[in-house]
Amino acid sequence: MARTWVERTTWQGQPAWRKTYEEGGHRRRIAALRWLARRLGANALLAPVPLTAERACRTEQSMINRLAALGARVPPLLQVGERELVLGDLGPTLAMACRAERDPAGRQALVLRGLQAIGDVHALGGYLSQAFARNLTVQAGAIGFIDLEEDPATTMSLAAAQARDLLFYAHSTARFLADQPGAHAALLRTHLQSVSAVVREEVARTAHALRWLVPLARPFGERARDVAEALGSLAAACR
Ligand SMILES: Nc1ncnc2c1ncn2[C@@H]1O[C@H](COP(=O)(O)OP(=O)(O)O)[C@@H](O)[C@H]1O
Ligand SMILES: [Mg+2]
């Protein structure tokens, strides 16, 4: 995985983001995760192989172009270099919006909006890079997608890539509905009823493969609790 630096900037008087790609990253961790994913038969967890800075930069451009062609909201490419992009601003991230939203019903609506927007991309045969709440944006109700430097379809099937989006999204949004028991699982269950059988099976297989993590993770701090929470939701949604 290439390492990236992102800083806020302006472009012709408008807010924009300068994203710079460097070599490095988590080669060992990714190798370990790929090994574990293979052992578990969890295709959707097979992390894409590490990229050079230039390839990550090119991948981000091609993912943006491909998603834009599907009608998804992605950042305009304002300036393109070999290891650097200037991207148009798509507003605050969904994670920020959820943290700022005090009303539980409002938070539920935000999480649902994100899920529907991912569903729209999937319905057109698309997929994302890392569909965490911090990599979705929301502006005047419109969901955008950022952080597209990885192309999961280089290492997995379309169904597995779409399942991976749902797993990442579930993992990163569980915390926002933790005060509403059953709400997160209910959102996922409804969504999973609308996806193709192969994607549903891929999600179910991964949730099943990771079920042993749930009781282990719960007592281990906030991040681990999020994983447990999301897997609990997914397992409930897949039943
Ligand atoms: N086009 C954009 N619109 C709005 N916010 C952005 C945009 N690009 C980057 N950001 C902000 O910068 C952060 C990091 O950018 P991202 O592309 O996700 O890189 P990283 O690989 O470092 O996660 C995002 O979580 C978001 O807060
Ligand atoms: Mg990011």
Short mmCIF file of C-alpha atoms and ligand atoms in Angstrom, two decimals:
data_model
loop_
_atom_site.label_atom_id
_atom_site.label_comp_id
_atom_site.label_asym_id
_atom_site.label_seq_id
_atom_site.Cartn_x
_atom_site.Cartn_y
_atom_site.Cartn_z
CA MET A 1 0.00 0.00 0.00
CA ALA A 2 1.41 3.38 -0.87
CA ARG A 3 1.48 5.96 1.89
CA THR A 4 -0.44 9.16 1.27
CA TRP A 5 -0.38 12.71 2.53
CA VAL A 6 -3.50 14.80 2.21
CA GLU A 7 -3.73 18.51 2.87
CA ARG A 8 -6.45 21.06 2.43
CA THR A 9 -5.71 23.67 -0.19
CA THR A 10 -7.55 26.03 -2.52
CA TRP A 11 -7.94 25.80 -6.28
CA GLN A 12 -9.08 28.87 -8.18
CA GLY A 13 -10.58 30.23 -4.98
CA GLN A 14 -12.43 26.98 -4.14
CA PRO A 15 -11.60 24.51 -1.36
CA ALA A 16 -9.63 21.52 -2.66
CA TRP A 17 -7.38 18.69 -1.44
CA ARG A 18 -3.80 17.95 -2.43
CA LYS A 19 -3.07 14.23 -2.18
CA THR A 20 0.55 13.08 -2.43
CA TYR A 21 1.54 9.42 -2.81
CA GLU A 22 4.73 7.92 -1.42
CA GLU A 23 6.33 4.50 -1.26
CA GLY A 24 5.96 2.53 1.92
CA GLY A 25 3.07 1.36 3.96
CA HIS A 26 2.16 -1.83 5.64
CA ARG A 27 3.65 -4.57 3.49
CA ARG A 28 4.11 -7.04 6.33
CA ARG A 29 0.69 -6.39 7.80
CA ILE A 30 -0.93 -6.76 4.41
CA ALA A 31 0.91 -10.01 3.75
CA ALA A 32 -0.29 -11.31 7.13
CA LEU A 33 -3.86 -10.22 6.44
CA ARG A 34 -3.84 -11.85 2.99
CA TRP A 35 -2.58 -15.09 4.53
CA LEU A 36 -5.30 -14.99 7.20
CA ALA A 37 -8.02 -14.15 4.65
CA ARG A 38 -6.95 -17.13 2.49
CA ARG A 39 -6.93 -19.48 5.48
CA LEU A 40 -10.44 -18.33 6.41
CA GLY A 41 -11.72 -18.55 2.83
CA ALA A 42 -12.82 -14.92 3.20
CA ASN A 43 -12.24 -13.57 -0.31
CA ALA A 44 -13.63 -10.18 0.57
CA LEU A 45 -10.81 -9.66 3.05
CA LEU A 46 -8.00 -10.32 0.57
CA ALA A 47 -6.27 -6.95 0.75
CA PRO A 48 -5.04 -5.60 -2.58
CA VAL A 49 -1.29 -6.03 -3.03
CA PRO A 50 0.88 -3.03 -2.17
CA LEU A 51 1.22 -0.43 -4.91
CA THR A 52 4.03 1.90 -5.85
CA ALA A 53 3.33 5.62 -5.39
CA GLU A 54 2.80 6.12 -9.14
CA ARG A 55 0.48 3.15 -9.43
CA ALA A 56 -1.58 4.26 -6.44
CA CYS A 57 -1.90 7.71 -8.00
CA ARG A 58 -2.97 6.21 -11.35
CA THR A 59 -5.36 3.81 -9.64
CA GLU A 60 -7.04 6.69 -7.82
CA GLN A 61 -7.55 8.48 -11.14
CA SER A 62 -8.95 5.43 -12.91
CA MET A 63 -11.26 4.56 -9.98
CA ILE A 64 -12.51 8.18 -9.99
CA ASN A 65 -13.09 8.11 -13.75
CA ARG A 66 -14.83 4.75 -13.63
CA LEU A 67 -17.14 5.79 -10.79
CA ALA A 68 -17.86 9.16 -12.41
CA ALA A 69 -18.91 7.31 -15.56
CA LEU A 70 -21.46 5.40 -13.43
CA GLY A 71 -22.84 8.71 -12.21
CA ALA A 72 -21.35 8.45 -8.70
CA ARG A 73 -20.27 11.60 -6.91
CA VAL A 74 -16.45 11.58 -6.85
CA PRO A 75 -13.96 14.45 -6.60
CA PRO A 76 -13.13 16.31 -9.80
CA LEU A 77 -9.47 15.81 -10.82
CA LEU A 78 -8.29 19.43 -10.81
CA GLN A 79 -4.60 18.76 -11.30
CA VAL A 80 -2.89 15.50 -12.17
CA GLY A 81 0.76 14.69 -11.50
CA GLU A 82 2.69 11.40 -11.37
CA ARG A 83 2.60 11.23 -7.59
CA GLU A 84 0.17 13.98 -6.74
CA LEU A 85 -3.44 14.94 -7.38
CA VAL A 86 -5.44 18.04 -6.57
CA LEU A 87 -9.02 17.00 -5.95
CA GLY A 88 -12.20 19.03 -5.69
CA ASP A 89 -13.86 19.23 -2.27
CA LEU A 90 -16.93 17.05 -1.62
CA GLY A 91 -17.74 18.40 1.85
CA PRO A 92 -17.42 16.83 5.31
CA THR A 93 -16.98 13.09 5.65
CA LEU A 94 -19.93 10.91 6.66
CA ALA A 95 -18.02 10.04 9.84
CA MET A 96 -17.78 13.74 10.74
CA ALA A 97 -21.44 14.29 9.93
CA CYS A 98 -22.46 11.32 12.10
CA ARG A 99 -20.30 12.52 14.99
CA ALA A 100 -21.84 16.00 14.74
CA GLU A 101 -25.43 14.72 14.56
CA ARG A 102 -26.95 14.61 18.06
CA ASP A 103 -30.32 13.24 16.98
CA PRO A 104 -30.24 9.40 16.85
CA ALA A 105 -32.84 9.34 14.06
CA GLY A 106 -30.71 11.79 12.07
CA ARG A 107 -27.67 9.56 12.52
CA GLN A 108 -29.64 6.55 11.39
CA ALA A 109 -30.76 8.48 8.30
CA LEU A 110 -27.13 9.38 7.49
CA VAL A 111 -25.95 5.78 7.82
CA LEU A 112 -28.85 4.67 5.62
CA ARG A 113 -28.06 7.33 2.98
CA GLY A 114 -24.47 6.07 2.76
CA LEU A 115 -25.62 2.47 2.43
CA GLN A 116 -28.09 3.41 -0.31
CA ALA A 117 -25.41 5.33 -2.20
CA ILE A 118 -23.11 2.29 -2.05
CA GLY A 119 -26.05 0.18 -3.22
CA ASP A 120 -26.57 2.50 -6.20
CA VAL A 121 -22.91 2.09 -7.21
CA HIS A 122 -23.16 -1.69 -6.82
CA ALA A 123 -26.36 -1.89 -8.83
CA LEU A 124 -24.43 -0.40 -11.75
CA GLY A 125 -21.58 -2.90 -11.41
CA GLY A 126 -19.26 -0.56 -9.49
CA TYR A 127 -17.30 -0.92 -6.26
CA LEU A 128 -15.19 1.30 -4.00
CA SER A 129 -11.69 1.16 -2.52
CA GLN A 130 -12.18 1.36 1.24
CA ALA A 131 -15.80 2.11 2.01
CA PHE A 132 -15.25 3.41 5.54
CA ALA A 133 -17.45 6.24 6.84
CA ARG A 134 -14.38 8.49 6.77
CA ASN A 135 -14.08 7.88 3.02
CA LEU A 136 -17.67 8.85 2.19
CA THR A 137 -18.74 12.48 2.24
CA VAL A 138 -22.09 14.16 2.59
CA GLN A 139 -23.00 17.60 1.32
CA ALA A 140 -26.57 18.87 1.07
CA GLY A 141 -27.74 15.26 1.35
CA ALA A 142 -25.54 14.06 -1.54
CA ILE A 143 -23.15 11.21 -0.73
CA GLY A 144 -19.67 11.36 -2.27
CA PHE A 145 -16.82 8.83 -2.42
CA ILE A 146 -13.16 9.63 -1.77
CA ASP A 147 -9.91 7.74 -1.06
CA LEU A 148 -9.91 5.54 -4.14
CA GLU A 149 -6.24 4.59 -4.45
CA GLU A 150 -6.88 0.84 -4.21
CA ASP A 151 -8.60 -1.30 -6.81
CA PRO A 152 -9.86 -4.41 -5.02
CA ALA A 153 -10.93 -5.99 -8.32
CA THR A 154 -7.22 -6.61 -8.97
CA THR A 155 -7.32 -9.32 -6.30
CA MET A 156 -10.95 -10.45 -6.04
CA SER A 157 -14.18 -10.97 -7.94
CA LEU A 158 -16.74 -8.18 -8.36
CA ALA A 159 -19.03 -9.89 -5.84
CA ALA A 160 -16.22 -10.08 -3.28
CA ALA A 161 -15.31 -6.42 -3.89
CA GLN A 162 -18.91 -5.37 -3.34
CA ALA A 163 -19.17 -7.58 -0.25
CA ARG A 164 -15.97 -5.95 1.00
CA ASP A 165 -17.57 -2.50 0.61
CA LEU A 166 -20.49 -3.64 2.77
CA LEU A 167 -18.18 -5.17 5.37
CA PHE A 168 -16.03 -2.04 5.59
CA TYR A 169 -19.09 0.19 5.71
CA ALA A 170 -20.73 -1.97 8.40
CA HIS A 171 -17.54 -1.97 10.45
CA SER A 172 -17.11 1.80 10.29
CA THR A 173 -20.74 2.79 10.98
CA ALA A 174 -21.74 0.42 13.82
CA ARG A 175 -20.47 2.87 16.43
CA PHE A 176 -22.83 5.62 15.28
CA LEU A 177 -25.90 3.51 16.05
CA ALA A 178 -24.54 1.82 19.17
CA ASP A 179 -27.15 3.69 21.25
CA GLN A 180 -29.99 2.18 19.19
CA PRO A 181 -29.97 -1.57 19.80
CA GLY A 182 -30.77 -3.57 16.69
CA ALA A 183 -30.92 -0.52 14.40
CA HIS A 184 -27.63 -1.19 12.61
CA ALA A 185 -28.42 -4.87 12.06
CA ALA A 186 -31.88 -3.93 10.77
CA LEU A 187 -30.42 -1.49 8.20
CA LEU A 188 -27.97 -4.13 7.00
CA ARG A 189 -30.58 -6.86 6.90
CA THR A 190 -32.87 -4.76 4.70
CA HIS A 191 -29.97 -3.86 2.44
CA LEU A 192 -28.71 -7.43 2.12
CA GLN A 193 -32.17 -8.51 0.95
CA SER A 194 -31.75 -6.25 -2.06
CA VAL A 195 -28.29 -7.42 -3.18
CA SER A 196 -27.46 -10.34 -5.45
CA ALA A 197 -27.22 -13.81 -3.92
CA VAL A 198 -23.46 -14.04 -4.63
CA VAL A 199 -22.74 -10.82 -2.75
CA ARG A 200 -24.97 -11.89 0.14
CA GLU A 201 -23.18 -15.25 0.31
CA GLU A 202 -19.79 -13.53 0.26
CA VAL A 203 -20.83 -11.26 3.16
CA ALA A 204 -22.28 -14.22 5.06
CA ARG A 205 -19.15 -16.31 4.47
CA THR A 206 -16.87 -13.56 5.78
CA ALA A 207 -19.07 -12.79 8.78
CA HIS A 208 -19.17 -16.53 9.51
CA ALA A 209 -15.40 -16.91 9.08
CA LEU A 210 -14.81 -14.09 11.56
CA ARG A 211 -17.48 -15.05 14.12
CA TRP A 212 -14.84 -16.30 16.57
CA LEU A 213 -13.60 -12.70 16.86
CA VAL A 214 -16.81 -11.38 18.40
CA PRO A 215 -16.47 -12.69 21.97
CA LEU A 216 -12.70 -12.10 21.86
CA ALA A 217 -12.94 -8.53 20.62
CA ARG A 218 -15.69 -7.16 22.88
CA PRO A 219 -13.55 -6.56 25.98
CA PHE A 220 -10.64 -5.01 24.03
CA GLY A 221 -11.22 -1.29 23.74
CA GLU A 222 -13.19 0.82 21.31
CA ARG A 223 -11.78 -0.25 17.92
CA ALA A 224 -12.16 -3.93 18.74
CA ARG A 225 -15.65 -3.31 20.10
CA ASP A 226 -16.61 -1.71 16.76
CA VAL A 227 -15.45 -4.82 14.92
CA ALA A 228 -17.45 -7.03 17.29
CA GLU A 229 -20.49 -4.77 16.96
CA ALA A 230 -20.35 -4.81 13.15
CA LEU A 231 -19.82 -8.56 12.97
CA GLY A 232 -22.73 -9.04 15.37
CA SER A 233 -24.92 -6.87 13.09
CA LEU A 234 -23.78 -8.72 9.98
CA ALA A 235 -24.26 -12.14 11.52
CA ALA A 236 -27.77 -11.09 12.61
CA ALA A 237 -28.48 -9.62 9.17
CA CYS A 238 -27.34 -12.78 7.38
CA ARG A 239 -29.52 -15.14 9.43
N1 LIG B 1 -12.21 15.46 -2.17
C1 LIG B 1 -12.34 15.57 -0.85
N2 LIG B 1 -13.41 16.19 -0.31
C2 LIG B 1 -13.53 16.30 1.03
N3 LIG B 1 -12.63 15.84 1.91
C3 LIG B 1 -11.53 15.23 1.44
C4 LIG B 1 -11.33 15.06 0.04
N4 LIG B 1 -10.16 14.42 -0.14
C5 LIG B 1 -9.65 14.21 1.10
N5 LIG B 1 -10.45 14.69 2.06
C6 LIG B 1 -10.19 14.68 3.52
O1 LIG B 1 -8.87 14.19 3.76
C7 LIG B 1 -8.91 12.93 4.45
C8 LIG B 1 -7.83 12.02 3.88
O2 LIG B 1 -8.01 11.82 2.48
P1 LIG B 1 -8.08 10.36 1.84
O3 LIG B 1 -8.21 10.49 0.37
O4 LIG B 1 -9.12 9.59 2.58
O5 LIG B 1 -6.62 9.81 2.11
P2 LIG B 1 -5.99 8.71 3.11
O6 LIG B 1 -5.48 7.66 2.19
O7 LIG B 1 -4.93 9.45 3.83
O8 LIG B 1 -7.08 8.22 4.02
C9 LIG B 1 -10.34 12.42 4.24
O9 LIG B 1 -10.75 11.54 5.27
C10 LIG B 1 -11.12 13.70 4.25
O10 LIG B 1 -11.30 14.19 5.57
MG MG B 2 -9.14 7.94 3.89
#
